[in-house]
Amino acid sequence: QKEVEQDPGPLSVPEGAIVSLNCTYSNSAFQYFMWYRQYSRKGPELLMYTYSSGNKEDGRFTAQVDKSSKYISLFIRDSQPSDSATYLCAMSGTDSSYKLIFGSGTRLLVRP
Amino acid sequence: GAGVSQSPRYKVAKRGQDVALRCDPISGHVSLFWYQQALGQGPEFLTYFQNEAQLDKSGLPSDRFFAERPEGSVSTLKIQRTQQEDSAVYLCASSPTGIYGYTFGSGTRLTVV
Protein backbone atom coordinates (compact mmCIF):
# COMPACT_ATOMS: atom_id res chain seq x y z
CA GLN A 1 0.00 0.00 0.00
CA LYS A 2 1.27 3.45 -0.91
CA GLU A 3 2.00 6.02 1.81
CA VAL A 4 -0.19 8.55 0.00
CA GLU A 5 -3.38 7.59 -1.82
CA GLN A 6 -5.14 9.79 -4.35
CA ASP A 7 -8.05 9.03 -6.67
CA PRO A 8 -6.71 9.25 -10.26
CA GLY A 9 -9.98 10.50 -11.73
CA PRO A 10 -10.57 11.85 -14.25
CA LEU A 11 -12.91 14.31 -12.59
CA SER A 12 -15.07 16.23 -15.06
CA VAL A 13 -17.02 19.30 -13.89
CA PRO A 14 -18.80 22.23 -15.57
CA GLU A 15 -17.25 25.68 -15.49
CA GLY A 16 -18.09 27.51 -12.26
CA ALA A 17 -18.43 24.35 -10.16
CA ILE A 18 -16.74 23.84 -6.81
CA VAL A 19 -14.12 21.12 -7.06
CA SER A 20 -13.02 18.93 -4.17
CA LEU A 21 -9.77 16.96 -4.41
CA ASN A 22 -8.56 14.65 -1.66
CA CYS A 23 -5.68 12.54 -0.44
CA THR A 24 -5.30 10.10 2.40
CA TYR A 25 -2.02 9.09 3.96
CA SER A 26 -0.71 6.52 6.39
CA ASN A 27 2.40 8.10 7.91
CA SER A 28 1.49 10.04 11.06
CA ALA A 29 4.92 11.74 10.96
CA PHE A 30 3.93 13.89 7.98
CA GLN A 31 3.79 17.57 8.97
CA TYR A 32 4.13 19.48 5.69
CA PHE A 33 1.34 19.26 3.14
CA MET A 34 1.34 20.67 -0.36
CA TRP A 35 -0.81 20.74 -3.45
CA TYR A 36 0.79 20.97 -6.88
CA ARG A 37 -0.80 21.53 -10.28
CA GLN A 38 0.77 19.87 -13.31
CA TYR A 39 -0.16 20.73 -16.87
CA SER A 40 0.62 18.26 -19.63
CA ARG A 41 4.34 18.08 -20.45
CA LYS A 42 5.19 20.56 -17.67
CA GLY A 43 6.66 20.23 -14.20
CA PRO A 44 4.53 20.45 -11.05
CA GLU A 45 3.75 23.97 -9.86
CA LEU A 46 3.17 24.67 -6.16
CA LEU A 47 -0.37 25.88 -5.39
CA MET A 48 -0.77 25.61 -1.63
CA TYR A 49 1.46 24.82 1.33
CA THR A 50 0.24 24.01 4.85
CA TYR A 51 2.13 23.11 7.97
CA SER A 52 0.37 20.69 10.34
CA SER A 53 -3.43 20.87 10.67
CA GLY A 54 -5.85 23.58 9.69
CA ASN A 55 -7.14 25.52 6.73
CA LYS A 56 -5.44 27.89 4.34
CA GLU A 57 -7.10 30.04 1.70
CA ASP A 58 -5.56 31.73 -1.32
CA GLY A 59 -7.93 33.27 -3.83
CA ARG A 60 -10.14 30.53 -5.27
CA PHE A 61 -8.16 27.78 -3.54
CA THR A 62 -8.63 26.40 -0.02
CA ALA A 63 -6.46 23.68 1.48
CA GLN A 64 -7.56 21.68 4.51
CA VAL A 65 -5.55 19.26 6.62
CA ASP A 66 -7.13 16.86 9.12
CA LYS A 67 -4.25 15.04 10.78
CA SER A 68 -6.53 13.04 13.07
CA SER A 69 -8.10 11.43 9.99
CA LYS A 70 -4.90 11.55 7.89
CA TYR A 71 -6.89 13.31 5.20
CA ILE A 72 -6.16 16.43 3.17
CA SER A 73 -8.32 18.33 0.72
CA LEU A 74 -8.06 21.04 -1.90
CA PHE A 75 -11.15 23.02 -2.86
CA ILE A 76 -11.33 25.10 -6.01
CA ARG A 77 -14.16 27.63 -6.20
CA ASP A 78 -15.57 29.02 -9.46
CA SER A 79 -13.56 26.52 -11.49
CA GLN A 80 -12.30 27.64 -14.90
CA PRO A 81 -11.31 25.67 -18.02
CA SER A 82 -7.73 26.84 -17.33
CA ASP A 83 -7.85 24.81 -14.10
CA SER A 84 -7.90 21.64 -16.20
CA ALA A 85 -4.73 19.81 -15.16
CA THR A 86 -3.48 17.03 -12.90
CA TYR A 87 -3.46 17.90 -9.21
CA LEU A 88 -0.86 16.24 -7.02
CA CYS A 89 -0.82 16.20 -3.26
CA ALA A 90 2.60 15.96 -1.60
CA MET A 91 3.77 15.70 1.97
CA SER A 92 6.83 15.26 4.12
CA GLY A 93 7.86 14.80 7.72
CA THR A 94 10.10 16.85 9.98
CA ASP A 95 12.82 14.28 9.45
CA SER A 96 14.04 14.72 5.85
CA SER A 97 11.42 17.40 5.22
CA TYR A 98 12.94 18.07 1.80
CA LYS A 99 11.85 14.60 0.58
CA LEU A 100 8.35 14.99 -0.83
CA ILE A 101 6.07 11.97 -1.02
CA PHE A 102 3.54 12.50 -3.81
CA GLY A 103 0.15 11.04 -4.51
CA SER A 104 -0.42 9.68 -8.00
CA GLY A 105 -2.44 12.74 -9.03
CA THR A 106 -6.07 13.45 -9.95
CA ARG A 107 -6.86 14.57 -13.49
CA LEU A 108 -9.36 17.43 -13.53
CA LEU A 109 -11.30 18.56 -16.59
CA VAL A 110 -13.38 21.74 -16.36
CA ARG A 111 -15.86 21.88 -19.25
CA PRO A 112 -16.74 25.32 -20.69
CA GLY B 1 17.51 32.22 -15.63
CA ALA B 2 13.90 32.71 -14.66
CA GLY B 3 13.19 29.05 -14.05
CA VAL B 4 14.72 25.60 -13.79
CA SER B 5 15.96 24.50 -17.19
CA GLN B 6 16.35 20.86 -18.17
CA SER B 7 17.89 19.39 -21.29
CA PRO B 8 17.26 17.55 -23.42
CA ARG B 9 13.44 17.72 -23.26
CA TYR B 10 13.16 14.33 -24.92
CA LYS B 11 15.65 11.49 -25.14
CA VAL B 12 15.28 8.14 -26.85
CA ALA B 13 17.91 5.61 -25.86
CA LYS B 14 18.52 2.08 -26.98
CA ARG B 15 18.59 -0.45 -24.17
CA GLY B 16 22.10 -0.66 -22.78
CA GLN B 17 23.04 2.87 -23.79
CA ASP B 18 24.30 5.44 -21.25
CA VAL B 19 22.45 8.76 -20.96
CA ALA B 20 23.15 12.09 -19.23
CA LEU B 21 20.40 14.50 -18.25
CA ARG B 22 21.20 18.10 -17.38
CA CYS B 23 19.61 20.50 -14.92
CA ASP B 24 20.26 24.25 -14.66
CA PRO B 25 18.69 25.42 -11.40
CA ILE B 26 17.52 28.91 -10.58
CA SER B 27 20.57 31.08 -9.90
CA GLY B 28 21.43 31.18 -6.21
CA HIS B 29 19.31 28.21 -5.22
CA VAL B 30 21.24 26.14 -2.73
CA SER B 31 19.10 23.01 -2.84
CA LEU B 32 18.63 20.79 -5.88
CA PHE B 33 16.49 17.67 -6.20
CA TRP B 34 15.91 14.97 -8.79
CA TYR B 35 12.62 13.09 -9.07
CA GLN B 36 11.43 10.32 -11.39
CA GLN B 37 7.84 10.38 -12.65
CA ALA B 38 6.49 7.26 -14.33
CA LEU B 39 3.46 7.54 -16.60
CA GLY B 40 0.29 8.16 -14.59
CA GLN B 41 2.16 8.39 -11.30
CA GLY B 42 3.37 11.11 -9.00
CA PRO B 43 7.05 12.07 -8.87
CA GLU B 44 9.32 9.89 -6.74
CA PHE B 45 12.36 11.28 -4.95
CA LEU B 46 15.76 10.25 -6.28
CA THR B 47 18.41 12.47 -4.71
CA TYR B 48 19.14 15.80 -2.96
CA PHE B 49 22.07 18.22 -3.16
CA GLN B 50 22.91 21.12 -0.92
CA ASN B 51 25.40 23.13 -2.93
CA GLU B 52 27.85 20.54 -4.27
CA ALA B 53 27.24 18.02 -1.50
CA GLN B 54 24.95 15.10 -2.23
CA LEU B 55 23.20 14.74 1.11
CA ASP B 56 20.68 12.07 0.23
CA LYS B 57 20.77 9.53 -2.58
CA SER B 58 18.42 7.04 -0.98
CA GLY B 59 15.93 7.16 -3.86
CA LEU B 60 18.32 6.18 -6.64
CA PRO B 61 16.88 2.85 -7.84
CA SER B 62 20.18 1.11 -8.61
CA ASP B 63 23.90 1.65 -8.91
CA ARG B 64 23.34 2.40 -12.59
CA PHE B 65 22.05 5.83 -11.51
CA PHE B 66 24.54 8.52 -10.60
CA ALA B 67 24.09 12.25 -9.97
CA GLU B 68 26.58 15.05 -9.52
CA ARG B 69 26.69 18.79 -8.97
CA PRO B 70 30.42 19.53 -8.93
CA GLU B 71 30.32 23.33 -8.64
CA GLY B 72 27.10 23.68 -6.72
CA SER B 73 25.11 24.89 -9.72
CA VAL B 74 24.42 22.71 -12.77
CA SER B 75 23.61 19.07 -12.03
CA THR B 76 23.77 15.98 -14.20
CA LEU B 77 21.87 12.75 -13.70
CA LYS B 78 23.57 9.86 -15.44
CA ILE B 79 22.00 6.49 -16.13
CA GLN B 80 24.27 3.70 -17.26
CA ARG B 81 23.17 0.68 -19.29
CA THR B 82 19.60 1.92 -19.59
CA GLN B 83 16.75 -0.55 -19.19
CA GLN B 84 13.13 -0.30 -20.34
CA GLU B 85 11.97 0.27 -16.77
CA ASP B 86 14.03 3.48 -16.72
CA SER B 87 11.55 5.04 -19.16
CA ALA B 88 10.01 7.99 -17.28
CA VAL B 89 10.08 11.76 -16.96
CA TYR B 90 13.03 12.94 -14.88
CA LEU B 91 12.25 16.14 -13.03
CA CYS B 92 14.74 18.50 -11.47
CA ALA B 93 13.74 21.04 -8.82
CA SER B 94 15.62 23.73 -6.93
CA SER B 95 14.87 25.83 -3.89
CA PRO B 96 16.59 28.62 -1.94
CA THR B 97 16.62 26.33 1.06
CA GLY B 98 14.41 23.64 2.52
CA ILE B 99 11.13 22.53 1.06
CA TYR B 100 9.25 25.78 0.60
CA GLY B 101 9.89 27.42 -2.72
CA TYR B 102 10.58 24.21 -4.65
CA THR B 103 10.49 25.08 -8.35
CA PHE B 104 10.35 22.22 -10.81
CA GLY B 105 11.67 22.17 -14.33
CA SER B 106 9.60 20.75 -17.20
CA GLY B 107 11.52 17.50 -17.10
CA THR B 108 13.32 15.22 -19.52
CA ARG B 109 11.16 12.47 -20.98
CA LEU B 110 13.37 9.38 -21.38
CA THR B 111 12.17 6.51 -23.55
CA VAL B 112 14.28 3.35 -23.63
CA VAL B 113 13.62 1.14 -26.64
PDB file of N, CA, C and O in Angstrom, chain A residues 25 29-36 46-58 61-67 71-75 89-94 97 100, chain B residues 99-101:
ATOM      1  N   TYR A  25      -3.393   9.524   3.756  1.00  0.00           N
ATOM      2  CA  TYR A  25      -2.018   9.092   3.961  1.00  0.00           C
ATOM      3  C   TYR A  25      -1.933   8.208   5.196  1.00  0.00           C
ATOM      4  O   TYR A  25      -2.842   8.192   6.031  1.00  0.00           O
ATOM      5  N   ALA A  29       3.807  10.799  10.792  1.00  0.00           N
ATOM      6  CA  ALA A  29       4.923  11.745  10.959  1.00  0.00           C
ATOM      7  C   ALA A  29       4.867  12.899   9.959  1.00  0.00           C
ATOM      8  O   ALA A  29       5.604  13.875  10.102  1.00  0.00           O
ATOM      9  N   PHE A  30       4.015  12.801   8.953  1.00  0.00           N
ATOM     10  CA  PHE A  30       3.927  13.892   7.977  1.00  0.00           C
ATOM     11  C   PHE A  30       3.446  15.161   8.651  1.00  0.00           C
ATOM     12  O   PHE A  30       2.477  15.161   9.403  1.00  0.00           O
ATOM     13  N   GLN A  31       4.142  16.282   8.369  1.00  0.00           N
ATOM     14  CA  GLN A  31       3.795  17.575   8.968  1.00  0.00           C
ATOM     15  C   GLN A  31       3.603  18.656   7.915  1.00  0.00           C
ATOM     16  O   GLN A  31       2.977  19.674   8.178  1.00  0.00           O
ATOM     17  N   TYR A  32       4.209  18.474   6.752  1.00  0.00           N
ATOM     18  CA  TYR A  32       4.134  19.480   5.690  1.00  0.00           C
ATOM     19  C   TYR A  32       3.275  18.926   4.566  1.00  0.00           C
ATOM     20  O   TYR A  32       3.500  17.807   4.108  1.00  0.00           O
ATOM     21  N   PHE A  33       2.311  19.724   4.131  1.00  0.00           N
ATOM     22  CA  PHE A  33       1.343  19.257   3.142  1.00  0.00           C
ATOM     23  C   PHE A  33       1.245  20.280   2.019  1.00  0.00           C
ATOM     24  O   PHE A  33       1.104  21.481   2.268  1.00  0.00           O
ATOM     25  N   MET A  34       1.331  19.796   0.809  1.00  0.00           N
ATOM     26  CA  MET A  34       1.342  20.668  -0.359  1.00  0.00           C
ATOM     27  C   MET A  34       0.404  20.152  -1.436  1.00  0.00           C
ATOM     28  O   MET A  34       0.136  18.950  -1.520  1.00  0.00           O
ATOM     29  N   TRP A  35      -0.080  21.075  -2.235  1.00  0.00           N
ATOM     30  CA  TRP A  35      -0.810  20.745  -3.453  1.00  0.00           C
ATOM     31  C   TRP A  35      -0.067  21.361  -4.628  1.00  0.00           C
ATOM     32  O   TRP A  35       0.300  22.551  -4.596  1.00  0.00           O
ATOM     33  N   TYR A  36       0.145  20.532  -5.647  1.00  0.00           N
ATOM     34  CA  TYR A  36       0.790  20.970  -6.879  1.00  0.00           C
ATOM     35  C   TYR A  36      -0.189  20.796  -8.038  1.00  0.00           C
ATOM     36  O   TYR A  36      -0.994  19.867  -8.055  1.00  0.00           O
ATOM     37  N   LEU A  46       3.744  24.605  -7.509  1.00  0.00           N
ATOM     38  CA  LEU A  46       3.173  24.674  -6.165  1.00  0.00           C
ATOM     39  C   LEU A  46       1.967  25.609  -6.115  1.00  0.00           C
ATOM     40  O   LEU A  46       2.040  26.768  -6.529  1.00  0.00           O
ATOM     41  N   LEU A  47       0.845  25.074  -5.569  1.00  0.00           N
ATOM     42  CA  LEU A  47      -0.366  25.880  -5.392  1.00  0.00           C
ATOM     43  C   LEU A  47      -0.544  26.309  -3.938  1.00  0.00           C
ATOM     44  O   LEU A  47      -0.813  27.469  -3.652  1.00  0.00           O
ATOM     45  N   MET A  48      -0.455  25.338  -3.038  1.00  0.00           N
ATOM     46  CA  MET A  48      -0.768  25.606  -1.634  1.00  0.00           C
ATOM     47  C   MET A  48       0.219  24.834  -0.758  1.00  0.00           C
ATOM     48  O   MET A  48       0.628  23.729  -1.089  1.00  0.00           O
ATOM     49  N   TYR A  49       0.527  25.424   0.387  1.00  0.00           N
ATOM     50  CA  TYR A  49       1.460  24.821   1.329  1.00  0.00           C
ATOM     51  C   TYR A  49       0.887  25.023   2.737  1.00  0.00           C
ATOM     52  O   TYR A  49       0.529  26.136   3.102  1.00  0.00           O
ATOM     53  N   THR A  50       0.788  23.937   3.494  1.00  0.00           N
ATOM     54  CA  THR A  50       0.240  24.014   4.848  1.00  0.00           C
ATOM     55  C   THR A  50       1.143  23.235   5.789  1.00  0.00           C
ATOM     56  O   THR A  50       1.592  22.135   5.454  1.00  0.00           O
ATOM     57  N   TYR A  51       1.381  23.821   6.944  1.00  0.00           N
ATOM     58  CA  TYR A  51       2.132  23.112   7.971  1.00  0.00           C
ATOM     59  C   TYR A  51       1.158  22.619   9.042  1.00  0.00           C
ATOM     60  O   TYR A  51       0.338  23.398   9.544  1.00  0.00           O
ATOM     61  N   SER A  52       1.203  21.327   9.326  1.00  0.00           N
ATOM     62  CA  SER A  52       0.366  20.690  10.342  1.00  0.00           C
ATOM     63  C   SER A  52      -1.111  20.828   9.979  1.00  0.00           C
ATOM     64  O   SER A  52      -1.464  20.898   8.813  1.00  0.00           O
ATOM     65  N   SER A  53      -1.989  20.874  10.951  1.00  0.00           N
ATOM     66  CA  SER A  53      -3.426  20.868  10.672  1.00  0.00           C
ATOM     67  C   SER A  53      -3.964  22.263  10.414  1.00  0.00           C
ATOM     68  O   SER A  53      -3.312  23.260  10.704  1.00  0.00           O
ATOM     69  N   GLY A  54      -5.174  22.299   9.849  1.00  0.00           N
ATOM     70  CA  GLY A  54      -5.846  23.576   9.688  1.00  0.00           C
ATOM     71  C   GLY A  54      -6.203  23.858   8.249  1.00  0.00           C
ATOM     72  O   GLY A  54      -6.075  23.015   7.373  1.00  0.00           O
ATOM     73  N   ASN A  55      -6.715  25.069   8.050  1.00  0.00           N
ATOM     74  CA  ASN A  55      -7.140  25.519   6.733  1.00  0.00           C
ATOM     75  C   ASN A  55      -6.250  26.654   6.251  1.00  0.00           C
ATOM     76  O   ASN A  55      -5.687  27.391   7.053  1.00  0.00           O
ATOM     77  N   LYS A  56      -6.152  26.756   4.938  1.00  0.00           N
ATOM     78  CA  LYS A  56      -5.441  27.886   4.337  1.00  0.00           C
ATOM     79  C   LYS A  56      -6.164  28.271   3.068  1.00  0.00           C
ATOM     80  O   LYS A  56      -6.529  27.400   2.278  1.00  0.00           O
ATOM     81  N   GLU A  57      -6.382  29.565   2.871  1.00  0.00           N
ATOM     82  CA  GLU A  57      -7.102  30.041   1.705  1.00  0.00           C
ATOM     83  C   GLU A  57      -6.211  30.971   0.900  1.00  0.00           C
ATOM     84  O   GLU A  57      -5.478  31.798   1.447  1.00  0.00           O
ATOM     85  N   ASP A  58      -6.305  30.837  -0.426  1.00  0.00           N
ATOM     86  CA  ASP A  58      -5.563  31.732  -1.322  1.00  0.00           C
ATOM     87  C   ASP A  58      -6.387  31.890  -2.583  1.00  0.00           C
ATOM     88  O   ASP A  58      -6.417  31.000  -3.428  1.00  0.00           O
ATOM     89  N   PHE A  61      -8.630  29.061  -4.067  1.00  0.00           N
ATOM     90  CA  PHE A  61      -8.160  27.779  -3.544  1.00  0.00           C
ATOM     91  C   PHE A  61      -8.182  27.762  -2.015  1.00  0.00           C
ATOM     92  O   PHE A  61      -7.777  28.724  -1.370  1.00  0.00           O
ATOM     93  N   THR A  62      -8.664  26.633  -1.467  1.00  0.00           N
ATOM     94  CA  THR A  62      -8.626  26.405  -0.024  1.00  0.00           C
ATOM     95  C   THR A  62      -8.057  25.021   0.229  1.00  0.00           C
ATOM     96  O   THR A  62      -8.523  24.045  -0.361  1.00  0.00           O
ATOM     97  N   ALA A  63      -7.046  24.962   1.099  1.00  0.00           N
ATOM     98  CA  ALA A  63      -6.456  23.680   1.484  1.00  0.00           C
ATOM     99  C   ALA A  63      -6.849  23.379   2.916  1.00  0.00           C
ATOM    100  O   ALA A  63      -6.839  24.265   3.769  1.00  0.00           O
ATOM    101  N   GLN A  64      -7.200  22.119   3.161  1.00  0.00           N
ATOM    102  CA  GLN A  64      -7.557  21.677   4.509  1.00  0.00           C
ATOM    103  C   GLN A  64      -6.731  20.454   4.866  1.00  0.00           C
ATOM    104  O   GLN A  64      -6.520  19.572   4.030  1.00  0.00           O
ATOM    105  N   VAL A  65      -6.299  20.405   6.115  1.00  0.00           N
ATOM    106  CA  VAL A  65      -5.553  19.257   6.621  1.00  0.00           C
ATOM    107  C   VAL A  65      -6.229  18.772   7.895  1.00  0.00           C
ATOM    108  O   VAL A  65      -6.442  19.554   8.821  1.00  0.00           O
ATOM    109  N   ASP A  66      -6.571  17.489   7.930  1.00  0.00           N
ATOM    110  CA  ASP A  66      -7.126  16.864   9.121  1.00  0.00           C
ATOM    111  C   ASP A  66      -6.181  15.733   9.515  1.00  0.00           C
ATOM    112  O   ASP A  66      -6.274  14.620   9.003  1.00  0.00           O
ATOM    113  N   LYS A  67      -5.252  16.046  10.428  1.00  0.00           N
ATOM    114  CA  LYS A  67      -4.249  15.044  10.783  1.00  0.00           C
ATOM    115  C   LYS A  67      -4.854  13.891  11.566  1.00  0.00           C
ATOM    116  O   LYS A  67      -4.351  12.769  11.506  1.00  0.00           O
ATOM    117  N   TYR A  71      -6.097  12.986   6.381  1.00  0.00           N
ATOM    118  CA  TYR A  71      -6.890  13.311   5.198  1.00  0.00           C
ATOM    119  C   TYR A  71      -6.642  14.768   4.865  1.00  0.00           C
ATOM    120  O   TYR A  71      -6.741  15.631   5.733  1.00  0.00           O
ATOM    121  N   ILE A  72      -6.311  15.048   3.589  1.00  0.00           N
ATOM    122  CA  ILE A  72      -6.156  16.435   3.173  1.00  0.00           C
ATOM    123  C   ILE A  72      -7.020  16.695   1.952  1.00  0.00           C
ATOM    124  O   ILE A  72      -7.300  15.773   1.177  1.00  0.00           O
ATOM    125  N   SER A  73      -7.425  17.952   1.813  1.00  0.00           N
ATOM    126  CA  SER A  73      -8.317  18.328   0.723  1.00  0.00           C
ATOM    127  C   SER A  73      -7.874  19.632   0.085  1.00  0.00           C
ATOM    128  O   SER A  73      -7.257  20.479   0.751  1.00  0.00           O
ATOM    129  N   LEU A  74      -8.221  19.777  -1.173  1.00  0.00           N
ATOM    130  CA  LEU A  74      -8.064  21.044  -1.897  1.00  0.00           C
ATOM    131  C   LEU A  74      -9.406  21.357  -2.531  1.00  0.00           C
ATOM    132  O   LEU A  74      -9.974  20.521  -3.239  1.00  0.00           O
ATOM    133  N   PHE A  75      -9.913  22.560  -2.255  1.00  0.00           N
ATOM    134  CA  PHE A  75     -11.152  23.019  -2.862  1.00  0.00           C
ATOM    135  C   PHE A  75     -10.836  24.135  -3.842  1.00  0.00           C
ATOM    136  O   PHE A  75     -10.038  25.031  -3.540  1.00  0.00           O
ATOM    137  N   CYS A  89      -1.108  15.855  -4.644  1.00  0.00           N
ATOM    138  CA  CYS A  89      -0.817  16.196  -3.262  1.00  0.00           C
ATOM    139  C   CYS A  89       0.594  15.694  -2.947  1.00  0.00           C
ATOM    140  O   CYS A  89       1.090  14.743  -3.569  1.00  0.00           O
ATOM    141  N   ALA A  90       1.250  16.358  -2.004  1.00  0.00           N
ATOM    142  CA  ALA A  90       2.598  15.956  -1.600  1.00  0.00           C
ATOM    143  C   ALA A  90       2.756  16.263  -0.121  1.00  0.00           C
ATOM    144  O   ALA A  90       2.140  17.191   0.401  1.00  0.00           O
ATOM    145  N   MET A  91       3.567  15.488   0.540  1.00  0.00           N
ATOM    146  CA  MET A  91       3.765  15.704   1.969  1.00  0.00           C
ATOM    147  C   MET A  91       5.132  15.212   2.401  1.00  0.00           C
ATOM    148  O   MET A  91       5.792  14.464   1.669  1.00  0.00           O
ATOM    149  N   SER A  92       5.541  15.695   3.577  1.00  0.00           N
ATOM    150  CA  SER A  92       6.830  15.262   4.115  1.00  0.00           C
ATOM    151  C   SER A  92       6.807  15.402   5.627  1.00  0.00           C
ATOM    152  O   SER A  92       5.947  16.085   6.200  1.00  0.00           O
ATOM    153  N   GLY A  93       7.769  14.737   6.269  1.00  0.00           N
ATOM    154  CA  GLY A  93       7.858  14.802   7.717  1.00  0.00           C
ATOM    155  C   GLY A  93       8.946  15.765   8.158  1.00  0.00           C
ATOM    156  O   GLY A  93       9.660  16.334   7.344  1.00  0.00           O
ATOM    157  N   THR A  94       9.075  15.947   9.458  1.00  0.00           N
ATOM    158  CA  THR A  94      10.101  16.854   9.984  1.00  0.00           C
ATOM    159  C   THR A  94      11.493  16.261   9.783  1.00  0.00           C
ATOM    160  O   THR A  94      12.471  16.993   9.628  1.00  0.00           O
ATOM    161  N   SER A  97      12.573  16.647   5.707  1.00  0.00           N
ATOM    162  CA  SER A  97      11.419  17.399   5.225  1.00  0.00           C
ATOM    163  C   SER A  97      11.526  17.736   3.748  1.00  0.00           C
ATOM    164  O   SER A  97      10.513  18.006   3.108  1.00  0.00           O
ATOM    165  N   LEU A 100       9.805  14.964  -0.649  1.00  0.00           N
ATOM    166  CA  LEU A 100       8.355  14.991  -0.833  1.00  0.00           C
ATOM    167  C   LEU A 100       7.845  13.625  -1.268  1.00  0.00           C
ATOM    168  O   LEU A 100       8.425  12.992  -2.155  1.00  0.00           O
TER     169      LEU A 100
ATOM    170  N   ILE B  99      12.145  23.073   1.933  1.00  0.00           N
ATOM    171  CA  ILE B  99      11.126  22.531   1.056  1.00  0.00           C
ATOM    172  C   ILE B  99      10.218  23.605   0.489  1.00  0.00           C
ATOM    173  O   ILE B  99       9.568  23.384  -0.524  1.00  0.00           O
ATOM    174  N   TYR B 100      10.145  24.763   1.127  1.00  0.00           N
ATOM    175  CA  TYR B 100       9.247  25.776   0.602  1.00  0.00           C
ATOM    176  C   TYR B 100       9.961  26.510  -0.517  1.00  0.00           C
ATOM    177  O   TYR B 100      11.120  26.876  -0.402  1.00  0.00           O
ATOM    178  N   GLY B 101       9.249  26.726  -1.611  1.00  0.00           N
ATOM    179  CA  GLY B 101       9.889  27.416  -2.718  1.00  0.00           C
ATOM    180  C   GLY B 101      10.505  26.477  -3.737  1.00  0.00           C
ATOM    181  O   GLY B 101      11.270  26.899  -4.589  1.00  0.00           O
TER     182      GLY B 101
END
